[in-house]
Tab-separated table of C-alpha atoms in Angstrom:
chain	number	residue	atom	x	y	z
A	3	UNK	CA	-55.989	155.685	299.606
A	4	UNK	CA	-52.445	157.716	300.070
A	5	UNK	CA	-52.193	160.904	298.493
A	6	UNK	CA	-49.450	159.317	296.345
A	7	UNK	CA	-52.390	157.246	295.143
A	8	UNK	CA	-54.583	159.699	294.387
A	9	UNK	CA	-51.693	161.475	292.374
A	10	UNK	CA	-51.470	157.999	290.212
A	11	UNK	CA	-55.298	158.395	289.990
A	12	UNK	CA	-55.561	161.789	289.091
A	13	UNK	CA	-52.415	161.740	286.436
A	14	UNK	CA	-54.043	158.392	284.618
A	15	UNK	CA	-57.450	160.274	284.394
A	16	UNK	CA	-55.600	163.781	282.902
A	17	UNK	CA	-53.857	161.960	280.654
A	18	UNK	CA	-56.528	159.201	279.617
A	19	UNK	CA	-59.037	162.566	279.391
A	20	UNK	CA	-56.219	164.518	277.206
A	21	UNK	CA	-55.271	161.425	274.800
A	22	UNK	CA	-59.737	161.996	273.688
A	23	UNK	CA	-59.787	165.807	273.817
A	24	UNK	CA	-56.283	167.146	272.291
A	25	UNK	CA	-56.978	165.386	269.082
A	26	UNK	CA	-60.551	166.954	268.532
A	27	UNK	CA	-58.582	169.787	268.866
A	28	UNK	CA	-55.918	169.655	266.970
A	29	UNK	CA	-58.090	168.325	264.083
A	30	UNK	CA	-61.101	171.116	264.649
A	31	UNK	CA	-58.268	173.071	263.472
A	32	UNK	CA	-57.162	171.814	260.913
A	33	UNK	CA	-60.774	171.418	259.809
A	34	UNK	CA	-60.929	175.537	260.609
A	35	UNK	CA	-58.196	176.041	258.069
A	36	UNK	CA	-59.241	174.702	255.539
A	37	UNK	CA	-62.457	175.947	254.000
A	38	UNK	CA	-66.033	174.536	254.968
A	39	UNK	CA	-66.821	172.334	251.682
A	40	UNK	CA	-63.665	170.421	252.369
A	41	UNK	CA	-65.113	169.525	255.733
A	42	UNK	CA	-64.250	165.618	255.317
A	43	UNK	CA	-61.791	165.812	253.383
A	44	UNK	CA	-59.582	167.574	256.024
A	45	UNK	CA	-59.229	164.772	257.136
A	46	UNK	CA	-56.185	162.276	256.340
A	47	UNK	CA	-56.766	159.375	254.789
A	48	UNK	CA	-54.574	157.025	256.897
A	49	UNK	CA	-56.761	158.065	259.429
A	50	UNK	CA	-60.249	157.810	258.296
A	51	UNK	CA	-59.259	154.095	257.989
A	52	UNK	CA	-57.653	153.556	261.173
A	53	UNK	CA	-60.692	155.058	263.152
A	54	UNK	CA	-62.774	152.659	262.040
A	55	UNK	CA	-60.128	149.500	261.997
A	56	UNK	CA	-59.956	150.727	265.902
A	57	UNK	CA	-63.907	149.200	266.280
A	58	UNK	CA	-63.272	146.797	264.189
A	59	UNK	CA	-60.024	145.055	266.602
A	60	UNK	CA	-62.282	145.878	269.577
A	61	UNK	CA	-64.507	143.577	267.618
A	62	UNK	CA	-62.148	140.907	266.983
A	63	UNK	CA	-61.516	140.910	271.011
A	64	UNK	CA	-64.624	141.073	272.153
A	65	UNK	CA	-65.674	137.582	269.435
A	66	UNK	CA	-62.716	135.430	271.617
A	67	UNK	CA	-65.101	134.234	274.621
A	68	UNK	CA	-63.625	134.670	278.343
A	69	UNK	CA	-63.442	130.464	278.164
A	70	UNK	CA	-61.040	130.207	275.155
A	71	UNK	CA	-60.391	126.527	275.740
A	72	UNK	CA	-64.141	125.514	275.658
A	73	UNK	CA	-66.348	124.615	272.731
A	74	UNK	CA	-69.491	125.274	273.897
A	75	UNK	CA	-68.421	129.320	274.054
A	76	UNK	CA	-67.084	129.549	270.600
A	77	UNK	CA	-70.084	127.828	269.177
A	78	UNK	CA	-72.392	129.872	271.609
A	79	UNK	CA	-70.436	132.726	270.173
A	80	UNK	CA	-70.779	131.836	266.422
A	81	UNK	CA	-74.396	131.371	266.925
A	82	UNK	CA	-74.872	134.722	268.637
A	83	UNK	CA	-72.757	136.580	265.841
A	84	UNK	CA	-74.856	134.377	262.948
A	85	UNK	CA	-78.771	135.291	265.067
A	86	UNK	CA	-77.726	139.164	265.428
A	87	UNK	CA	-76.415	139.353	261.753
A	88	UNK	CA	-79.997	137.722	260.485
A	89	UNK	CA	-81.537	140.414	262.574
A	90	UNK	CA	-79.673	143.125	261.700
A	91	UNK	CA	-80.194	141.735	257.663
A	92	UNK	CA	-83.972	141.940	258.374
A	93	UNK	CA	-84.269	145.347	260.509
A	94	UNK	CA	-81.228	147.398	259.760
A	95	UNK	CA	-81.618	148.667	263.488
A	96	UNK	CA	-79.482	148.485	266.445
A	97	UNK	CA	-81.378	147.314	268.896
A	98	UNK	CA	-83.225	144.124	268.007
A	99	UNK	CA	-79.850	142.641	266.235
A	100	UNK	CA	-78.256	143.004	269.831
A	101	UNK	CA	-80.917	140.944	271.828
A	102	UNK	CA	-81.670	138.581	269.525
A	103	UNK	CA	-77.893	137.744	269.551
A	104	UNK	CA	-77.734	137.917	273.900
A	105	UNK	CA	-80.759	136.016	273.630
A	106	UNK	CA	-80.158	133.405	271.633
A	107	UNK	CA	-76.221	133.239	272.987
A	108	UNK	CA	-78.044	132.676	276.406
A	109	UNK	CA	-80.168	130.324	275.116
A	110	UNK	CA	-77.514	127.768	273.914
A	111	UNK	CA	-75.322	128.757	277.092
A	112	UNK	CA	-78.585	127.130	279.028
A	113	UNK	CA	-79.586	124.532	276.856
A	114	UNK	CA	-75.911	123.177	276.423
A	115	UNK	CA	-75.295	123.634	280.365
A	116	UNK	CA	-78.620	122.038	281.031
A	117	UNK	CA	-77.312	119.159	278.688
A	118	UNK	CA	-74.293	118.825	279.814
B	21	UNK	CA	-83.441	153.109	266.952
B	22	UNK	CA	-82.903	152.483	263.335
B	23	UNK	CA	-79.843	153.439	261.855
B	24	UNK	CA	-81.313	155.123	258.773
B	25	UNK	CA	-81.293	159.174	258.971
B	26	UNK	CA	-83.654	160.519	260.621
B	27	UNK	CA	-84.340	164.399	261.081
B	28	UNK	CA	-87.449	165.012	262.882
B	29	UNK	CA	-85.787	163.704	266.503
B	30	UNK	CA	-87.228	166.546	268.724
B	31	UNK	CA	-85.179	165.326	271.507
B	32	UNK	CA	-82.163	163.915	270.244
B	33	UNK	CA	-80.565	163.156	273.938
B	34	UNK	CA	-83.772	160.836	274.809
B	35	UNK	CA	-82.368	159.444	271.159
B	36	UNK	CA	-78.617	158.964	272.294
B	37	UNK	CA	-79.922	156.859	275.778
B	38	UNK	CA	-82.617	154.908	273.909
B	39	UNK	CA	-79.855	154.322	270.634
B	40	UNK	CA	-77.087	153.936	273.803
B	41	UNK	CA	-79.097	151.029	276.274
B	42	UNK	CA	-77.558	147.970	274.253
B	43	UNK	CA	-74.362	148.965	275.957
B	44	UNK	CA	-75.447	148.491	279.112
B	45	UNK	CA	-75.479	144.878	278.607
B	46	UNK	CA	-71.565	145.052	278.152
B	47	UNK	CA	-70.829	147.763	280.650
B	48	UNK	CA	-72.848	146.784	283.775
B	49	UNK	CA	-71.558	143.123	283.830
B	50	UNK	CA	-67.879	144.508	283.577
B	51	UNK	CA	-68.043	147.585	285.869
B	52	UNK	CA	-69.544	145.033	288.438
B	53	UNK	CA	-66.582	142.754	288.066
B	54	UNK	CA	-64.498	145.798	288.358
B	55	UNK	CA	-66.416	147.191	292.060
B	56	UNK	CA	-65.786	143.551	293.167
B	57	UNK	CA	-61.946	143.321	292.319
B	58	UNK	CA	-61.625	147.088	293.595
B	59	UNK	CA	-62.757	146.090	296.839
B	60	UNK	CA	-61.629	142.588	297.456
B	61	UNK	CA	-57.875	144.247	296.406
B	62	UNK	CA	-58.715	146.897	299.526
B	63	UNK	CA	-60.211	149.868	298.315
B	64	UNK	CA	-63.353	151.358	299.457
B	65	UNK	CA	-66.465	151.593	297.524
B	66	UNK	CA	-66.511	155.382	297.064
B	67	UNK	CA	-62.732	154.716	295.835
B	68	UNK	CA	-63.899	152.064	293.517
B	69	UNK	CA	-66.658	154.849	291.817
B	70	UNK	CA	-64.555	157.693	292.075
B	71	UNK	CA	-61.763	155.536	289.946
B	72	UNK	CA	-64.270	154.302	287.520
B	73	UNK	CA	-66.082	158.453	287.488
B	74	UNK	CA	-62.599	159.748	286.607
B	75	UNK	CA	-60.311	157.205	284.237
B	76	UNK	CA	-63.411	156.014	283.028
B	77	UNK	CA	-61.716	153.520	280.627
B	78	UNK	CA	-62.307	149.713	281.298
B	79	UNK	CA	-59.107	147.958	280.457
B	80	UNK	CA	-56.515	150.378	282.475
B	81	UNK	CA	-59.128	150.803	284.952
B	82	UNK	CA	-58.294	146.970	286.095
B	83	UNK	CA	-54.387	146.908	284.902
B	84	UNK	CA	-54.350	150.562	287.568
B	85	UNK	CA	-55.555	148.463	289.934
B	86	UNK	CA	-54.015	145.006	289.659
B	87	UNK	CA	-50.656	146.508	289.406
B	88	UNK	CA	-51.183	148.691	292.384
B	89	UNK	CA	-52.421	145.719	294.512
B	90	UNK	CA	-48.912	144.007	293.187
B	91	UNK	CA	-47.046	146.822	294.596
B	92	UNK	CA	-45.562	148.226	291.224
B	93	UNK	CA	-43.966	151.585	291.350
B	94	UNK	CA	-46.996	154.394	290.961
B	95	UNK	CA	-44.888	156.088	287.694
B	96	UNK	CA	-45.410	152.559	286.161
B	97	UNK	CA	-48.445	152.008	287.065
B	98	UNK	CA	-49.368	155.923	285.201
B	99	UNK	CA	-47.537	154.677	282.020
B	100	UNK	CA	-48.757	151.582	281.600
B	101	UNK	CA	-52.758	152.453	282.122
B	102	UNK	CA	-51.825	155.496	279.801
B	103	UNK	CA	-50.289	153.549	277.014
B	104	UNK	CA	-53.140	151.126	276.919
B	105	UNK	CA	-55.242	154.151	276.344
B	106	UNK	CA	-53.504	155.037	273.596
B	107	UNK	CA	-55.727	154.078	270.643
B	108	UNK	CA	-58.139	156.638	272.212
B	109	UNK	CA	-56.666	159.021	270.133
B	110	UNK	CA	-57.610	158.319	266.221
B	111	UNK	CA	-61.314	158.768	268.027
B	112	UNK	CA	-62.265	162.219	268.400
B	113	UNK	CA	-60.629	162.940	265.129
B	114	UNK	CA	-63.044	160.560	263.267
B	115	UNK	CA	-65.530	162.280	264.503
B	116	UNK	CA	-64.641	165.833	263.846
B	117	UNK	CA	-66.587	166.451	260.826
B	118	UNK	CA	-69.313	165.951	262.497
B	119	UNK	CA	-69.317	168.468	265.219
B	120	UNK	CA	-70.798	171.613	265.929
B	121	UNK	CA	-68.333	174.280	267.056
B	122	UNK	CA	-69.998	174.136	270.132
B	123	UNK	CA	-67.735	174.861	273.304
B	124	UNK	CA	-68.881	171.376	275.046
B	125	UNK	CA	-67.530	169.597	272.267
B	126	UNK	CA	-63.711	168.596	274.040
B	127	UNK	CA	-65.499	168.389	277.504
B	128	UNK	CA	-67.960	165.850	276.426
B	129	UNK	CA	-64.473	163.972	275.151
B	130	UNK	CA	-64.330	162.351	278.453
B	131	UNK	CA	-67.119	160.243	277.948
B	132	UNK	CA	-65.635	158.993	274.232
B	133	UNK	CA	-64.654	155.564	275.027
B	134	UNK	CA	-64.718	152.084	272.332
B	135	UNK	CA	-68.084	151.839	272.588
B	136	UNK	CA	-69.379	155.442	272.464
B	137	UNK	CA	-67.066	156.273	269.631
B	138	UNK	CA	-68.456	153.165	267.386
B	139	UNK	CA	-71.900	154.494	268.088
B	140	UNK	CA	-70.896	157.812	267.169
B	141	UNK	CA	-69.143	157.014	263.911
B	142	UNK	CA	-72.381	155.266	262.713
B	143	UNK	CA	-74.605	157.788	264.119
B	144	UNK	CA	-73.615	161.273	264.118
B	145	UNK	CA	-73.178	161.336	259.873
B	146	UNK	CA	-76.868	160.824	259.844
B	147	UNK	CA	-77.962	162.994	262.401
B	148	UNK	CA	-79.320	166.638	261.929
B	149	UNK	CA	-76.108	169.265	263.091
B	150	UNK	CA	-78.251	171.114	265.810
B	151	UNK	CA	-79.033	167.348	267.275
B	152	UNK	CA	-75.678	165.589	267.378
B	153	UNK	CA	-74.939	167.418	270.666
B	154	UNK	CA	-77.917	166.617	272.131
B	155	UNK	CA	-77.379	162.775	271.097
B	156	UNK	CA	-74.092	162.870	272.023
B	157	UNK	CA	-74.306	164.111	275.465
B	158	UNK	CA	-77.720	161.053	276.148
B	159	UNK	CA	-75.588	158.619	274.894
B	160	UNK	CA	-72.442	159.368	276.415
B	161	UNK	CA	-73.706	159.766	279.739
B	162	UNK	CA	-75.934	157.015	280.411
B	163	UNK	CA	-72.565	155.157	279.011
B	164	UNK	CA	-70.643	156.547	281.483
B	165	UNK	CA	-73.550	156.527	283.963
B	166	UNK	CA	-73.899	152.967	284.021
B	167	UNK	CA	-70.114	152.259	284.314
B	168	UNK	CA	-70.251	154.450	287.506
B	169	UNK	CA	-73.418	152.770	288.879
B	170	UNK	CA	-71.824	149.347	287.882
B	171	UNK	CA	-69.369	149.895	289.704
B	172	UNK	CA	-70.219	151.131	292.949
B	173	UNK	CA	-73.177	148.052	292.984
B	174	UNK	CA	-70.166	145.767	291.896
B	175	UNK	CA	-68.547	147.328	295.295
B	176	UNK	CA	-71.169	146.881	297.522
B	177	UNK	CA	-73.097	143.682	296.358
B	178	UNK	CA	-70.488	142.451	293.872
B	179	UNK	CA	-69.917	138.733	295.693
B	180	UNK	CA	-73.656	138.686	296.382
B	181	UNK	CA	-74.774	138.915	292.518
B	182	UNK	CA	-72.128	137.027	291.016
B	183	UNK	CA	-73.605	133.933	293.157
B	184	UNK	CA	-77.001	134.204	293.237
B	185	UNK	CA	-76.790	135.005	289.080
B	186	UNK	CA	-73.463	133.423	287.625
B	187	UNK	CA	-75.181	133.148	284.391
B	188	UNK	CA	-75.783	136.994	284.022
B	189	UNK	CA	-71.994	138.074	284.202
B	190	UNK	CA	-71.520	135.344	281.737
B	191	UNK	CA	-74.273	135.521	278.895
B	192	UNK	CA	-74.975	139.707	279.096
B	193	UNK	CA	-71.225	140.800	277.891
B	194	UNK	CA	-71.915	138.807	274.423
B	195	UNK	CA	-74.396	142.980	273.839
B	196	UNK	CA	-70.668	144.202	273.082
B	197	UNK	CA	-69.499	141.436	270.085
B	198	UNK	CA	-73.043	141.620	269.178
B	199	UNK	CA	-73.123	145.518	269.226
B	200	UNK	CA	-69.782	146.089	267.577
B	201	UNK	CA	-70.895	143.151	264.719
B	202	UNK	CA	-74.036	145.597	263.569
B	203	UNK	CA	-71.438	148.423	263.605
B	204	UNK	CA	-68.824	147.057	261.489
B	205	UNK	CA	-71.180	145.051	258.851
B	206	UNK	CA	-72.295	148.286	256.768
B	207	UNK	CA	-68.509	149.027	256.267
B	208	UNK	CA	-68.343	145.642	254.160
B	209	UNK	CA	-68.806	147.657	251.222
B	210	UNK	CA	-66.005	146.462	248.531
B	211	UNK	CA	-62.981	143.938	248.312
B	212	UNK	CA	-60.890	146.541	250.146
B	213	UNK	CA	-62.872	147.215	252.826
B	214	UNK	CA	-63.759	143.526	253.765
B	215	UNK	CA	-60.031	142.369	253.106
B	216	UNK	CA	-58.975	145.035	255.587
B	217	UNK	CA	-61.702	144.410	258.133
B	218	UNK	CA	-61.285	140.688	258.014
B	219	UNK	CA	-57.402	140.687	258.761
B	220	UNK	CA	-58.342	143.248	261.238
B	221	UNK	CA	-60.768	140.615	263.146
B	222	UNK	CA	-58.709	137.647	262.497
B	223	UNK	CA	-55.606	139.590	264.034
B	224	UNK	CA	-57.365	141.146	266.719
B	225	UNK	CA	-58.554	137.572	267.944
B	226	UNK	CA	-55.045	136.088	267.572
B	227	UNK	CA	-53.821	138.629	269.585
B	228	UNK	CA	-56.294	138.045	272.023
B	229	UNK	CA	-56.012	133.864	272.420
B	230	UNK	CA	-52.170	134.892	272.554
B	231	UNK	CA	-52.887	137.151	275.828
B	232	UNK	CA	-51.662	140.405	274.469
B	233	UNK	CA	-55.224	141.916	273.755
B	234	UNK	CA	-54.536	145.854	274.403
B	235	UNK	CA	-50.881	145.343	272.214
B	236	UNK	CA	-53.592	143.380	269.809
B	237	UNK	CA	-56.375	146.192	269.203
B	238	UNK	CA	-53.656	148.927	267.894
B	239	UNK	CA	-51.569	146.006	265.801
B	240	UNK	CA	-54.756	144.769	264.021
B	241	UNK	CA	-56.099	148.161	262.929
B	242	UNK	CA	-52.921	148.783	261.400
B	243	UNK	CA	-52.677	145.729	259.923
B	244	UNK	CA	-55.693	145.752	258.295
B	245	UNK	CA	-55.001	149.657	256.964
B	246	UNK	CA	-51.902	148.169	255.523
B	247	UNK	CA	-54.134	145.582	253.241
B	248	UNK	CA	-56.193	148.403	252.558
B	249	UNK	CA	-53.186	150.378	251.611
B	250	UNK	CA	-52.233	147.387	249.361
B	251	UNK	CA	-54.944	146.483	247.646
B	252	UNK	CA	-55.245	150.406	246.357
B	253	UNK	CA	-51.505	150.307	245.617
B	254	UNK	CA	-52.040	146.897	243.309
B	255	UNK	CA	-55.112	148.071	242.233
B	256	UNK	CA	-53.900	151.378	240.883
B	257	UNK	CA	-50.787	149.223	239.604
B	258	UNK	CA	-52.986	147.101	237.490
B	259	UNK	CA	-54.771	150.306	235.824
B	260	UNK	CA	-51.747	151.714	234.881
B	261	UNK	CA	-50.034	148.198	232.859
């Protein structure tokens, strides 16, 4: 790699590393200022919604399968999404909801392959 | 790993890896596709891990490099991985509350990508305040851990596994969706909530089919605060008539 590279490399990783760190510390004080009790409320509102909004669009893009324009992934998907949410319903954990929905969106991306 | 508090964790980081492994199912599969595309575009392996050590940040991590490969001016390249980064900072933020005033705190930042942060957020609240670091620092680097070793085996044997298991790349990504679902579902909590989290979703995968995901994640959220925003403001209108 050129040095010019490594400049690009470095300057993406500075800023990528500043856009998570500067806001922790702008917001630690703010928290600072204002006194202990009013811990979560120092925060604003707008953005105790957006935070988790933020998961909730990385959600939305991660449900769109990397085959858009075949069937078999978007009802592969909706199964998955319908066999972790049963899990989840019955454990409230984290891990069992996630396999059971890999496993079972395996399952009918074998099955239906093996089908078709 | 259940999600209910729990205050006897003697070793909280052993609690952050163990509460942090259904990410590997996401991150392995993608940091291997990003060794392999690192490589193939002419970079060595050691390049390849050092990129993925140091942006650390999936999305600009294969824009940095595509754009590169397609000879675009390095200052472009810079902006345009940064701006797609840019939702990173409503995360730490969130989580502030919820800190110690430990000195690690803004280091460990690095490691606070989508995934970490949604674990976080669900997490930390319920966690002792003497163990969130601890949990914090196992989770966040067997995260980052796994995108580094992801990558370099993506580097090395990249072509190798993606023949021999074709299946793998395709069916072990669905541990994000399915990881992020079990996040979000305890925040369907009122009319407000779930009217802001649906047009969130439906947005987000709009956005997505239309080809302008990273545009798509920071357009949805504030979408959906908007309904939120609305449904208080008709709400509150209704009380007062």
């Amino acid at each position: 790699m050129s040095s010019e590279l490594w400049i690009a490399v470095l300057a993406t990783a500075i800023g990528t590393f500043l856009m998570r760190c500067l806001p922790l510390v702008w917001m630690r004080r703010r928290i600072r200022k204002l006194a202990e009790s009013d811990r979560i409320d120092a925060m604003p509102q707008w953005l105790s919604i957006l935070g988790p909004l933020m998961i909730t669009a990385v959600l939305g893009v991660s449900l769109v399968p990397s085959d858009p324009a075949s069937p078999l992934s978007w009802l592969a998907t909706a199964i998955g999404a319908i066999a972790t949410l049963l899990v989840w319903y019955r454990t409230r954990s984290l891990g069992w909801p996630v396999a059971a929905g890999v496993a079972t969106y395996g399952a009918v991306i074998v099955v239906a392959g093996m089908g078709g | 790993m259940n999600l209910q508090a729990t205050s006897d964790l003697s070793r909280p980081w052993l609690t952050g890896i163990r509460e942090a492994i259904p990410l590997l199912g996401g991150y392995i599969p993608v940091a291997i596709s990003f060794g392999l595309v690192t490589v193939q575009a002419g970079f060595s392996t050691w390049e390849a891990a050092l990129i993925s050590t140091l942006i650390y940040a999936g999305a600009s991590q294969f824009l940095f490099v595509g754009m590169v490969t397609g000879g675009a001016p390095l200052w472009l390249v810079v902006v345009m991985t940064l701006l797609i980064n840019v939702r990173h900072v409503v995360y730490a933020p969130n989580l502030a509350p919820w800190l110690t005033h430990h000195r690690c705190w803004p280091w460990l930042m690095h490691g606070l990508t989508d995934q970490v942060f949604a674990l976080a957020h669900s997490r930390l609240p319920q966690l002792a305040e003497r163990q969130r670091l601890g949990w914090f620092t196992g989770a966040a680097l067997l995260a980052w851990g796994s995108w580094i070793a992801g990558t370099t085996l993506g580097a090395v044997a990249g072509e190798w596994l993606t023949s021999r298991w074709p299946l793998l790349g395709e069916i072990m990504p669905f541990a994000l969706p399915s990881l992020f679902l079990v996040l979000v579902v305890p925040r369907f909590t009122s009319r407000q909530w779930s009217l802001a989290l649906c047009t969130t979703i439906v947005t987000a995968m709009l956005c997505t089919l239309a080809g302008v995901t990273n545009l798509g994640i920071p357009l949805a959220a504030i979408l959906g605060a908007l309904c939120f925003y609305a449904v208080q403001f008709d709400t509150r209108n209704r009380r007062q008539e």
